[in-house]
Coordinates of C-alpha atoms and ligand atoms in Angstrom, one line a residue:
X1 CA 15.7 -8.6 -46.8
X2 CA 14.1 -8.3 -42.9
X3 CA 16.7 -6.8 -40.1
X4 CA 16.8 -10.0 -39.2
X5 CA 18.2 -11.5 -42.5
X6 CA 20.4 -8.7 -43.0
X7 CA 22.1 -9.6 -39.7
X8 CA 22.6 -13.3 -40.3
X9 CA 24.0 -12.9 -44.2
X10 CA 26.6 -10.8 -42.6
X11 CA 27.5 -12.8 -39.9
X12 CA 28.0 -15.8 -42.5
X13 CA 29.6 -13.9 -44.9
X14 CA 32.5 -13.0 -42.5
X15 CA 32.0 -16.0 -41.0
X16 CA 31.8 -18.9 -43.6
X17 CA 33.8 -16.4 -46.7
X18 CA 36.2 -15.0 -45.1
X19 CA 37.0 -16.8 -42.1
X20 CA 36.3 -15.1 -38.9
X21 CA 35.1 -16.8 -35.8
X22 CA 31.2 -15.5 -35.2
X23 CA 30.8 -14.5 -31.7
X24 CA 27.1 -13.5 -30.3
X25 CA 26.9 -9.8 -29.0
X26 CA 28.6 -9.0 -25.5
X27 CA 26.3 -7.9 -22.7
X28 CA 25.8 -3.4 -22.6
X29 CA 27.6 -4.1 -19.2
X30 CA 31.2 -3.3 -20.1
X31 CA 33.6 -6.0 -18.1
X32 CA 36.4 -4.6 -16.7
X33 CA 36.4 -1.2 -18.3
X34 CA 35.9 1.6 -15.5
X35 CA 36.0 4.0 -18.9
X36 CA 33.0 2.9 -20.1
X37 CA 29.4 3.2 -18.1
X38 CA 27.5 1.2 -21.6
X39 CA 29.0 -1.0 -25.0
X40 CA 28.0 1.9 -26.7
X41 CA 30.2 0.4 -30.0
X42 CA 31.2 -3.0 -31.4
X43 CA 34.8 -2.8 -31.0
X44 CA 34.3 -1.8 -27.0
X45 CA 33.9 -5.3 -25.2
X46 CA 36.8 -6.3 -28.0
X47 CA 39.1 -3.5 -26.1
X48 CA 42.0 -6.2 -24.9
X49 CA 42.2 -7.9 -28.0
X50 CA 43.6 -4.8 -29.9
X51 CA 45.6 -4.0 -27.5
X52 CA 47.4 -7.4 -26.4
X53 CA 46.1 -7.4 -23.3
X54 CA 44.2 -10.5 -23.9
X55 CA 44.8 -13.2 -26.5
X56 CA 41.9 -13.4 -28.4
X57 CA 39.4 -16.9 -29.6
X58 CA 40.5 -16.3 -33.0
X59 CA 42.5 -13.1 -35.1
X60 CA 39.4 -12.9 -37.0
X61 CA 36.9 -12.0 -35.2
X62 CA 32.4 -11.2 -36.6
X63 CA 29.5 -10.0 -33.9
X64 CA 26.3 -8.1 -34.3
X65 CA 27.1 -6.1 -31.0
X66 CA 24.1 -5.0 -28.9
X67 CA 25.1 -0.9 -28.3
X68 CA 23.2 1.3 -26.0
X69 CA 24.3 5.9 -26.7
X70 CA 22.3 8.0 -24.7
X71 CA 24.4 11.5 -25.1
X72 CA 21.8 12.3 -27.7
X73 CA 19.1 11.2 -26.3
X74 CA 16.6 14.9 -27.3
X75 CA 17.3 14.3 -30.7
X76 CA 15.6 10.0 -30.6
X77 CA 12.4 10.9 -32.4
X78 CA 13.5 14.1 -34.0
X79 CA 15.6 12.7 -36.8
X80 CA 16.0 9.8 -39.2
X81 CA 18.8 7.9 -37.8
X82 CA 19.1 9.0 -33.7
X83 CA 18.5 6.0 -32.1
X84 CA 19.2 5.1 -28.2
X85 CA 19.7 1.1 -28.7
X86 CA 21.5 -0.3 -32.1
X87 CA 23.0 -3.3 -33.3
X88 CA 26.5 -2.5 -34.6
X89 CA 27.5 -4.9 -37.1
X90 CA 31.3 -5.5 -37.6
X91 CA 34.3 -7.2 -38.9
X92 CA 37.3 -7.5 -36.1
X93 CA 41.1 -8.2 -37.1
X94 CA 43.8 -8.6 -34.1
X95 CA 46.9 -8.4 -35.9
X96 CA 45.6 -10.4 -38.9
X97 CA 44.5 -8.6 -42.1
X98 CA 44.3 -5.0 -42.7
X99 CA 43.2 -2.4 -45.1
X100 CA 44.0 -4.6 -48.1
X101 CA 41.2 -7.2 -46.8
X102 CA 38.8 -4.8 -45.0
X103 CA 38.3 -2.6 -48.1
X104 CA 37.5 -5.0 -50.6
X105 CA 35.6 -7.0 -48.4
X106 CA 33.5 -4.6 -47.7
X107 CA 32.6 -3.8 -51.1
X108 CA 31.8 -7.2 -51.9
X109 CA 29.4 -7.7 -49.3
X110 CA 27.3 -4.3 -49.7
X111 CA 27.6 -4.7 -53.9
X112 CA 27.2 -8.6 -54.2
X113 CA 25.3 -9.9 -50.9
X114 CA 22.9 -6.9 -50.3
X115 CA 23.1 -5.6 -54.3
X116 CA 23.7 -2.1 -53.3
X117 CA 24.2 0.2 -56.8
X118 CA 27.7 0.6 -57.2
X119 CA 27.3 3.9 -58.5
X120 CA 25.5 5.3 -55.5
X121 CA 27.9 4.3 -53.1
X122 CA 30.9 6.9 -52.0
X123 CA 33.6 6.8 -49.4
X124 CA 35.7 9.2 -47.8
X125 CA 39.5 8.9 -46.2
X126 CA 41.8 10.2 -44.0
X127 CA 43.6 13.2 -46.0
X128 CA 47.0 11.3 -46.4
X129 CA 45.4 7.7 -46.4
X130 CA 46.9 7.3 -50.0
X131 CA 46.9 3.5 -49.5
X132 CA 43.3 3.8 -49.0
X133 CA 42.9 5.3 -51.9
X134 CA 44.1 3.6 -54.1
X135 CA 42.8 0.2 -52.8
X136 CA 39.0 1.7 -53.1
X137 CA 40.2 2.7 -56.9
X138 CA 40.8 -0.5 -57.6
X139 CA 37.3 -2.5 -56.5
X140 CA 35.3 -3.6 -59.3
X141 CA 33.0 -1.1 -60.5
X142 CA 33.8 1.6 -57.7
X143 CA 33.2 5.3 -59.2
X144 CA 36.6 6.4 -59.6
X145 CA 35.6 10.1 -58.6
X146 CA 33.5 8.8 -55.3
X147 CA 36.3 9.2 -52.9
X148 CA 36.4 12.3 -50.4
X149 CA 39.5 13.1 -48.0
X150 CA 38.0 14.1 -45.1
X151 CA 39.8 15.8 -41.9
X152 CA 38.1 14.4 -39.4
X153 CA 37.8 10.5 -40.6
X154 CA 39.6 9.7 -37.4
X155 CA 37.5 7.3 -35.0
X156 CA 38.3 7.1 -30.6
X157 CA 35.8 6.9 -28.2
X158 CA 38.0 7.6 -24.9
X159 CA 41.1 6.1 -24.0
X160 CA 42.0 3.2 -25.9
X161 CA 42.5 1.9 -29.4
X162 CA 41.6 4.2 -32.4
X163 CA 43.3 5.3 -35.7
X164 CA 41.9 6.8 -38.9
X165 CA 39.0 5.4 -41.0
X166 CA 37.5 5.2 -44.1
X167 CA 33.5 5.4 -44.4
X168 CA 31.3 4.4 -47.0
X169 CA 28.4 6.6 -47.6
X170 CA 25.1 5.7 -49.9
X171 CA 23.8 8.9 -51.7
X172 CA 20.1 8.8 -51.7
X173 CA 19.1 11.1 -54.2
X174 CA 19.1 14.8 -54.5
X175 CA 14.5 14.7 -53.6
X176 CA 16.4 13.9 -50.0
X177 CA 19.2 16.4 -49.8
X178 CA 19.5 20.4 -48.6
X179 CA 19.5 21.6 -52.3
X180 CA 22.4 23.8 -51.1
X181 CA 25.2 24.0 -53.7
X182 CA 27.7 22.7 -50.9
X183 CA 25.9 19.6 -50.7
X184 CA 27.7 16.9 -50.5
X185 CA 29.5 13.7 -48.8
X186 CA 29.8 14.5 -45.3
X187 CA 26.5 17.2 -45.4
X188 CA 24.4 17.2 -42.1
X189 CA 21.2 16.9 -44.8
X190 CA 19.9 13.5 -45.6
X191 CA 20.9 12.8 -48.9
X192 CA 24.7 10.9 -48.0
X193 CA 24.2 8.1 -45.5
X194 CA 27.0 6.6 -43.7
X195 CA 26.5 3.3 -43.5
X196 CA 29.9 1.8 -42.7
X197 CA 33.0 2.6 -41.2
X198 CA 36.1 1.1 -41.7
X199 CA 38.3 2.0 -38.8
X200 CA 42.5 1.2 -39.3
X201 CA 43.2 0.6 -35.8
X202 CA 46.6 1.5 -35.2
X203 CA 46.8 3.7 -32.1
X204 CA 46.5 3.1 -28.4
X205 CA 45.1 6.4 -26.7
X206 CA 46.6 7.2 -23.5
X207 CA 44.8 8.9 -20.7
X208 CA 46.7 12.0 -21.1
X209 CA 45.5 12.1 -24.8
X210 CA 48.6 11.0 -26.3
X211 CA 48.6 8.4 -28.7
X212 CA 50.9 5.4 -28.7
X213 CA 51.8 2.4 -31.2
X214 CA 49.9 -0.5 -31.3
X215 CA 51.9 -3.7 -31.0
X216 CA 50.2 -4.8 -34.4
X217 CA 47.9 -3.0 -36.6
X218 CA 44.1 -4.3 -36.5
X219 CA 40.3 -3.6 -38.4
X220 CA 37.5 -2.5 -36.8
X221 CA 34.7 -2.4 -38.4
X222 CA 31.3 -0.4 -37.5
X223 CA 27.8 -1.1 -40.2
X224 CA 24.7 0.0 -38.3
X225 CA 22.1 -2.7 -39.0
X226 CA 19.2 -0.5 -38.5
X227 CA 20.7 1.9 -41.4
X228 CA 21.3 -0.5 -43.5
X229 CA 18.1 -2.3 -43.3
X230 CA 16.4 0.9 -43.8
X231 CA 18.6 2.0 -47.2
X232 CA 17.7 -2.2 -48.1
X233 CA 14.3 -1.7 -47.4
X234 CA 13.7 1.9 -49.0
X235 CA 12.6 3.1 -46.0
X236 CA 12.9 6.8 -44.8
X237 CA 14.0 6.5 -41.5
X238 CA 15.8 3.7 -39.9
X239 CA 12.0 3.9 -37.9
X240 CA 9.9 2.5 -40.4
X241 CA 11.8 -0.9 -40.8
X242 CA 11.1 -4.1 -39.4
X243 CA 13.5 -3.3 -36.6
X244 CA 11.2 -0.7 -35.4
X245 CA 8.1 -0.3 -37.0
X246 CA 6.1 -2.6 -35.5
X247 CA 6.3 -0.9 -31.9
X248 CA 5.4 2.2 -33.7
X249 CA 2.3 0.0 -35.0
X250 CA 1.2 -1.2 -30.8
X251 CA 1.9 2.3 -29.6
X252 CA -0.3 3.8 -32.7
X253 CA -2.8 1.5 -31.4
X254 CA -2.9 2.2 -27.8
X255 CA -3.0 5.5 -28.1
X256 CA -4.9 6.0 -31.2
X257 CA -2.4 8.0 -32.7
X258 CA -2.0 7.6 -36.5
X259 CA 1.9 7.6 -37.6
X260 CA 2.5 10.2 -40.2
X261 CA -0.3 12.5 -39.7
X262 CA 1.2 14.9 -36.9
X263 CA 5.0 15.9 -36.6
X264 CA 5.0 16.0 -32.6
X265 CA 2.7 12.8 -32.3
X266 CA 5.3 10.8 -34.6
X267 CA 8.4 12.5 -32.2
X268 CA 7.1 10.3 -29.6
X269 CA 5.8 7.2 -31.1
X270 CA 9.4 7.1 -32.3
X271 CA 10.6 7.7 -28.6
X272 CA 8.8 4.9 -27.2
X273 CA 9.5 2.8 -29.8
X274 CA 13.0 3.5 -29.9
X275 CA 13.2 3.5 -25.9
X276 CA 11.3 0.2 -26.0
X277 CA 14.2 -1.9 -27.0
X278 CA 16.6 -0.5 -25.0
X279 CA 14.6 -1.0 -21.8
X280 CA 14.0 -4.6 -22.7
X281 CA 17.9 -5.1 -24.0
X282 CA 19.2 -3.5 -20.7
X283 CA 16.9 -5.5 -18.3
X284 CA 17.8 -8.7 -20.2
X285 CA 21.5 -7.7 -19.7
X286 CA 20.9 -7.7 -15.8
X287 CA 20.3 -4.0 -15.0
X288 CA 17.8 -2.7 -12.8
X289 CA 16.1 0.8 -12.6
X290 CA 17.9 2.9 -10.3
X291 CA 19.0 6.3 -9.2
X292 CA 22.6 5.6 -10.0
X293 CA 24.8 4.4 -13.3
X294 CA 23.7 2.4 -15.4
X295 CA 20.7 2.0 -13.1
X296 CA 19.9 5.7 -13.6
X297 CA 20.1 5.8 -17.4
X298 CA 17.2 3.0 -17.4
X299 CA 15.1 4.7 -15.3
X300 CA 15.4 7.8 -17.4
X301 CA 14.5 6.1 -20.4
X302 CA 12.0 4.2 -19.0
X303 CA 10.3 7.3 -17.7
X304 CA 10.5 9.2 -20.4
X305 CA 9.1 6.8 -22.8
X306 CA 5.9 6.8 -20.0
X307 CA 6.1 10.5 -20.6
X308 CA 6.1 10.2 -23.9
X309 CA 3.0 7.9 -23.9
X310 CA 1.5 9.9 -21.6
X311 CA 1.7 13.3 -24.5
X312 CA -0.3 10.6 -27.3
X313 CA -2.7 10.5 -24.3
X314 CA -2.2 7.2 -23.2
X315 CA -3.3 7.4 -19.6
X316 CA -3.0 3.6 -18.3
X317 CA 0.2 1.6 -18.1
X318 CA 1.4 0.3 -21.8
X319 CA 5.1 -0.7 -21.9
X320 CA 4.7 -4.3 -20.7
X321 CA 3.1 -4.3 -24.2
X322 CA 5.6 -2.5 -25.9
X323 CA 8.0 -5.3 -24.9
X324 CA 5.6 -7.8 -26.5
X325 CA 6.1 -6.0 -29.7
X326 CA 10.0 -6.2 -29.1
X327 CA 10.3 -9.8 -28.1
X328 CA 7.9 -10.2 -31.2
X329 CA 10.9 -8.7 -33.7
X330 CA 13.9 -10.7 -32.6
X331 CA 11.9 -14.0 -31.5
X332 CA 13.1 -15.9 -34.2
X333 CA 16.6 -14.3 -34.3
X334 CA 19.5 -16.1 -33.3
X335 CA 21.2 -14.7 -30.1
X336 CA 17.9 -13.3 -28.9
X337 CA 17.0 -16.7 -27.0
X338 CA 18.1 -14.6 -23.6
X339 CA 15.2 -11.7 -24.6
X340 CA 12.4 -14.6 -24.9
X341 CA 13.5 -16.6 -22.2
X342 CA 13.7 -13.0 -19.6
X343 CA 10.4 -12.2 -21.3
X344 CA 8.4 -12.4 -18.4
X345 CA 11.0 -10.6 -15.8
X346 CA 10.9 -8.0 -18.5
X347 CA 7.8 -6.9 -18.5
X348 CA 7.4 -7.2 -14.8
X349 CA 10.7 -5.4 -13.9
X350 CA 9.3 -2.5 -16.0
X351 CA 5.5 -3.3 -15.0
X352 CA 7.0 -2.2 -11.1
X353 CA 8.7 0.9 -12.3
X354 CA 5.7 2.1 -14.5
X355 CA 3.3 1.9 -11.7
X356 CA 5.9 4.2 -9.6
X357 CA 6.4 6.7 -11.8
X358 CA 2.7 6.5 -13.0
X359 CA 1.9 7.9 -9.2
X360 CA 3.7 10.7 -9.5
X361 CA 4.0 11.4 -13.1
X362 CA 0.4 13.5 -12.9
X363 CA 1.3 15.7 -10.0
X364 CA 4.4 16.3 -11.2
X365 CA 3.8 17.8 -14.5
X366 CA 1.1 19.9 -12.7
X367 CA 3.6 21.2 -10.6
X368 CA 5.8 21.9 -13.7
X369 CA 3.5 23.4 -15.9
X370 CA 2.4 25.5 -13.3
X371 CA 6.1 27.2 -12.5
X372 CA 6.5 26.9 -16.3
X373 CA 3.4 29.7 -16.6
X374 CA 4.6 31.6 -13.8
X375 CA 7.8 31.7 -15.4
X376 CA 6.8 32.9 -18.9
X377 CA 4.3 35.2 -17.2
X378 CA 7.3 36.6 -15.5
X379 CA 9.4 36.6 -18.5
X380 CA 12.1 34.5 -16.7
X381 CA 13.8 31.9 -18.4
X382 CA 15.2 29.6 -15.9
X383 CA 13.5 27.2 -13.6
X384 CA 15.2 27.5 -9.7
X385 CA 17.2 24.2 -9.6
X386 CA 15.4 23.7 -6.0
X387 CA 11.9 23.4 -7.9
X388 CA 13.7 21.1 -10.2
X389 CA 15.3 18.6 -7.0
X390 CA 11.8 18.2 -5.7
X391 CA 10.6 17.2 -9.5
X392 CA 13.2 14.4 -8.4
X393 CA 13.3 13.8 -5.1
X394 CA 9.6 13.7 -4.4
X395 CA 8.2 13.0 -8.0
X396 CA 10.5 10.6 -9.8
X397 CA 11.4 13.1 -12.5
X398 CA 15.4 12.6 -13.8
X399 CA 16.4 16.0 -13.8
X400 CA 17.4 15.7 -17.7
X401 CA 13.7 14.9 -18.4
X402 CA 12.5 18.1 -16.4
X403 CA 15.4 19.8 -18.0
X404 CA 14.1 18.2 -21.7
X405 CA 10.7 19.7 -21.4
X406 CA 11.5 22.9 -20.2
X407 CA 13.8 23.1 -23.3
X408 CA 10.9 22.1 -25.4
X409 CA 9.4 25.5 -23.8
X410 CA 12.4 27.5 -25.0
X411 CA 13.5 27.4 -21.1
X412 CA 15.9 26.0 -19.5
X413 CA 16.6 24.3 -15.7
X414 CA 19.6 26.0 -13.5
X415 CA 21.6 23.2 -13.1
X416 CA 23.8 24.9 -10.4
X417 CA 20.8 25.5 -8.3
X418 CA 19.4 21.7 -8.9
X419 CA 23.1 20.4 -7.7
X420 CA 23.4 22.7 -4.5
X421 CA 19.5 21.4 -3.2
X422 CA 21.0 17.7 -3.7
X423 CA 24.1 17.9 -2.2
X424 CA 22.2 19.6 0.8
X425 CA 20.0 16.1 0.5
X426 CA 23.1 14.4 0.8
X427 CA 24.2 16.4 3.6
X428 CA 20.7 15.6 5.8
X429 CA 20.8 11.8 4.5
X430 CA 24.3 12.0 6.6
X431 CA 23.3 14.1 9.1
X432 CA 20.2 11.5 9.9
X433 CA 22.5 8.2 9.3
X434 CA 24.9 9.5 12.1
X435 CA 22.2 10.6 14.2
X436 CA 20.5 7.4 13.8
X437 CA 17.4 8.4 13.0
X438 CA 14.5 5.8 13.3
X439 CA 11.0 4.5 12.7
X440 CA 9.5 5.6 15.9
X441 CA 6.8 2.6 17.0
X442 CA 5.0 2.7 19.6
X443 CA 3.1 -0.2 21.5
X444 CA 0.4 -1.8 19.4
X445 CA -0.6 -4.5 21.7
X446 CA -4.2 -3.0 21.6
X447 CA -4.8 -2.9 18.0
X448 CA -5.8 -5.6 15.7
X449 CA -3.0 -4.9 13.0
X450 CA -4.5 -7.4 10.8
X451 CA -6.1 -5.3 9.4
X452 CA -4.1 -2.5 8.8
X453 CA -2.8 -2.7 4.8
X454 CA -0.7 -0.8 2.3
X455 CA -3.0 0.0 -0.4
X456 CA -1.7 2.3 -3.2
X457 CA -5.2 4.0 -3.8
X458 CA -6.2 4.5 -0.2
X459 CA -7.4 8.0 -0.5
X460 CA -9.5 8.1 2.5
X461 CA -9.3 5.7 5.4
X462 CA -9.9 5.9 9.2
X463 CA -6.8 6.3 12.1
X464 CA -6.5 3.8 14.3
X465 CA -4.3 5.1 16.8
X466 CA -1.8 8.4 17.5
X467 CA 1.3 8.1 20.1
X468 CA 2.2 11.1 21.1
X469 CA 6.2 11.7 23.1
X470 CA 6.1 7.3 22.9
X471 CA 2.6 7.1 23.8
X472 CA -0.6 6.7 22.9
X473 CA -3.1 9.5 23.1
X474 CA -6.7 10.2 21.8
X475 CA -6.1 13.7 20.2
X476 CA -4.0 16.1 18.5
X477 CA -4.3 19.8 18.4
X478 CA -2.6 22.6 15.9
X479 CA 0.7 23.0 16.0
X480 CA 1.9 19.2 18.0
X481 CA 4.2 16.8 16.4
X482 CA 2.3 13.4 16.7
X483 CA 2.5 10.0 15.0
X484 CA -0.6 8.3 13.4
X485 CA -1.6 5.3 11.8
X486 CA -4.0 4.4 9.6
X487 CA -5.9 1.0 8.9
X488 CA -5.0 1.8 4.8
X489 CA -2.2 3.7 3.9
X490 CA -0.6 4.4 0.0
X491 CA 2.9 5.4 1.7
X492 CA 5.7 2.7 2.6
X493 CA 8.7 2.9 4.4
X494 CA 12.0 2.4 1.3
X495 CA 16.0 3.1 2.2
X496 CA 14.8 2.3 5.6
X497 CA 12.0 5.2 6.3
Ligands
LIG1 N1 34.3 1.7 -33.9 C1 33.8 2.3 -35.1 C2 32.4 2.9 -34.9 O1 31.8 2.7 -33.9 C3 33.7 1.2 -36.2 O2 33.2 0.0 -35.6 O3 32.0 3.6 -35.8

């Protein structure tokens, strides 16, 4: 089965079995949730409806929910399964059924629809779920001694509802696991997957971090489609499926990188592939790159995934492409008809912000790797956060990123130091606001400004005139404050100069 049919046989078997109303994914912009800054899980934009807040289409409820987690954003690239955008599969109950349904249902759909060997699979429970228990026991075929009580089977993200859950795992054979004798459901090794998670939503967290009743107990259910289509497709990491791989595949080709043949090299093909749908999901979702929210986490991807390019040795611009090979995936999907028809503003949104950071990106790392050497040739291990505020402030470089490759030097950026040199930003941004600093321009009656032009390569050009105290003058000397202008010029005026 393709991602793409994995999706829609779940979608109809919750939909056309069992009676839930299939709603297409939410946008990644949470609506009236100040807790949340990304629909980083399916049951998020479903918030109101488990708690009564809002009266929901139907008590059944299926989505394939477009997510977006950056938290662990270093480890994209480094592992199987860390992945910044994901589709969230899940079955939704307000009220309706509960563990009695979601259990067996469950198990019908990963043994009958997708054939998954019974005797592979495992789950684990809350300790004192004894109702769980005994309703796994009794599916048809289940391994009676494939049922773990785990601790911390308890699923929240923030305030709001949460209770404890049961997860299914698919053991993929020892040739993937630690070896270690401990091995077992729940090991950080690759041998158990979790690839669904049945959450008995019965609490309401407060703010304080107490829990409270729910008016009526609900499901919420979690199956990462990615996972899942890599376990279907006997793939490795969720990388190599048909979700992925073929950005892997352009970005192999622009740079001339082969996949498999160098550890660090498949890191970042990984990265941009990986980054590649979450630029092109958020930007179809209506956010732009920015230094702020939702804006800011963009940007960041966005530039690292240039970065990221930029360490295969691609030296030219390459994302607009890399949305090609996304659009390419989910053309024929349904509920993608949004990504094909913002296509175009896609690649242009992220054609402006390449260019940007392209400018600076070279200069930049030069002025990085440069402290980096005096830093190890010094033996010190922290980069002064000032160094790191102009890697922002003048460069483009999110701190995390600068932070991210000093890590991958075994160094690290002070943080303490980087947030004192931008709240002193802050404070001369005020400072200039209340004192009304302007453009200053003086009179260019005599000049023929037709022909002055912003050019982004100028290098050299000629000055055409230089004011002086409000007025023009023919020279400068050492040491005088003076305006000039030039007939090209690669700087432009942004925030209002
Ligand atoms: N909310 C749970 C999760 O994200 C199940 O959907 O894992």
């Amino acid at each position: 089965m393709t991602g793409n049919e994995l999706r829609e046989a779940y979608l109809q078997f919750f939909a056309e079995k069992k009676g839930h109303l299939r709603l297409p994914s939410f946008s990644l912009i949470p609506q009236d949730d100040p807790t949340l800054l990304l629909i980083g899980a399916g049951m998020a934009p479903l918030k109101p409806f488990f708690t009564g807040k809002m009266k929901p289409p139907r008590t059944r409820v299926t989505t394939s929910q477009r997510c977006v987690r950056t938290g662990d954003i270093e480890n994209v690239g480094r592992t199987a399964r860390h992945q910044t955008y994901f589709e969230m599969l899940g079955n939704f109950s307000f009220g309706d059924y509960f563990k009695g349904e979601a259990i067996p249902w469950a198990w019908e759909f990963l043994t009958e629809v997708v054939e998954l060997p019974k005797d592979k699979l495992w789950v684990t429970v809350y300790p004192d779920d004894d109702e769980a228990i005994e309703i796994w026991k009794s599916q048809p075929g289940f391994p009676q001694d494939h049922v773990v009580k785990l601790d911390d089977n308890f699923w929240e993200i923030g305030p709001g509802p949460c209770g404890p859950d049961s997860e299914i795992y698919i053991d993929l054979g020892p040739e993937r696991g630690c070896g270690k004798p401990t091995c077992g459901v729940g090991c950080d090794c690759d041998r158990y997957l979790e690839i669904w998670n049945l959450v008995f939503t019965q609490y309401d967290r407060q703010e304080d971090g107490s829990y409270k009743d729910l008016a009526h107990k609900n499901i919420d259910t979690g199956c990462g489609l990615e996972r899942l289509a890599s376990v279907v497709q006997g793939k490795k990491t969720n990388f190599e499926t048909d979700l992925l791989y073929p950005i892997i595949e352009y970005a192999s080709k622009v740079s001339g990188v082969k996949y498999g043949e160098d550890e660090a090299k498949d890191v970042s093909l990984k990265v941009i592939a990986d980054h590649a749908r979450s630029m092109a999901i958020m930007i179809m979702d209506g956010i732009l790159p920015s230094n702020e929210g939702r804006g800011y986490v963009l940007r960041r991807i966005l530039r690292r995934a240039i970065r990221h390019g930029r360490m295969l040795g691609i030296t030219g611009k390459f994302l607009e492409g890399a949305v090609d090979a996304v659009v390419e995936i989910y053309k024929d999907a349904s509920d993608f008809g949004e990504l094909v028809a913002k296509h175009d503003y896609i690649k242009k949104v992220i054609s402006i912000e390449e260019d940007r950071f392209a400018a600076t990106l070279n200069q930049g790392m030069d002025l990085l790797n440069k402290e980096i050497d005096e830093l190890k040739a010094a033996g010190k291990k922290a980069l002064p956060g000032e160094i790191g505020f102009r890697l922002y402030d003048t460069f483009g470089f999110p701190w995390e990123l600068t932070e991210e490759i000093l890590h991958e030097q075994g160094l690290d950026l002070d943080k303490d130091g980087f947030d004192k040199a931008m709240e002193e930003q802050r404070q001369r941004a005020r400072a200039a606001r209340a004192a009304n600093i302007r453009v200053q321009v003086p009179d260019l009656s005599g000049i023929d400004v037709s022909k002055l032009a912003v050019d982004p390569e100028a290098k050299e050009s000629k000055v055409v005139a230089i004011w002086k105290d409000g007025k023009l003058a023919s020279e400068i000397h050492d040491g005088e404050e003076a305006g000039i202008i030039l007939e090209k010029t690669p700087f432009y005026a942004e925030g209002g100069g």
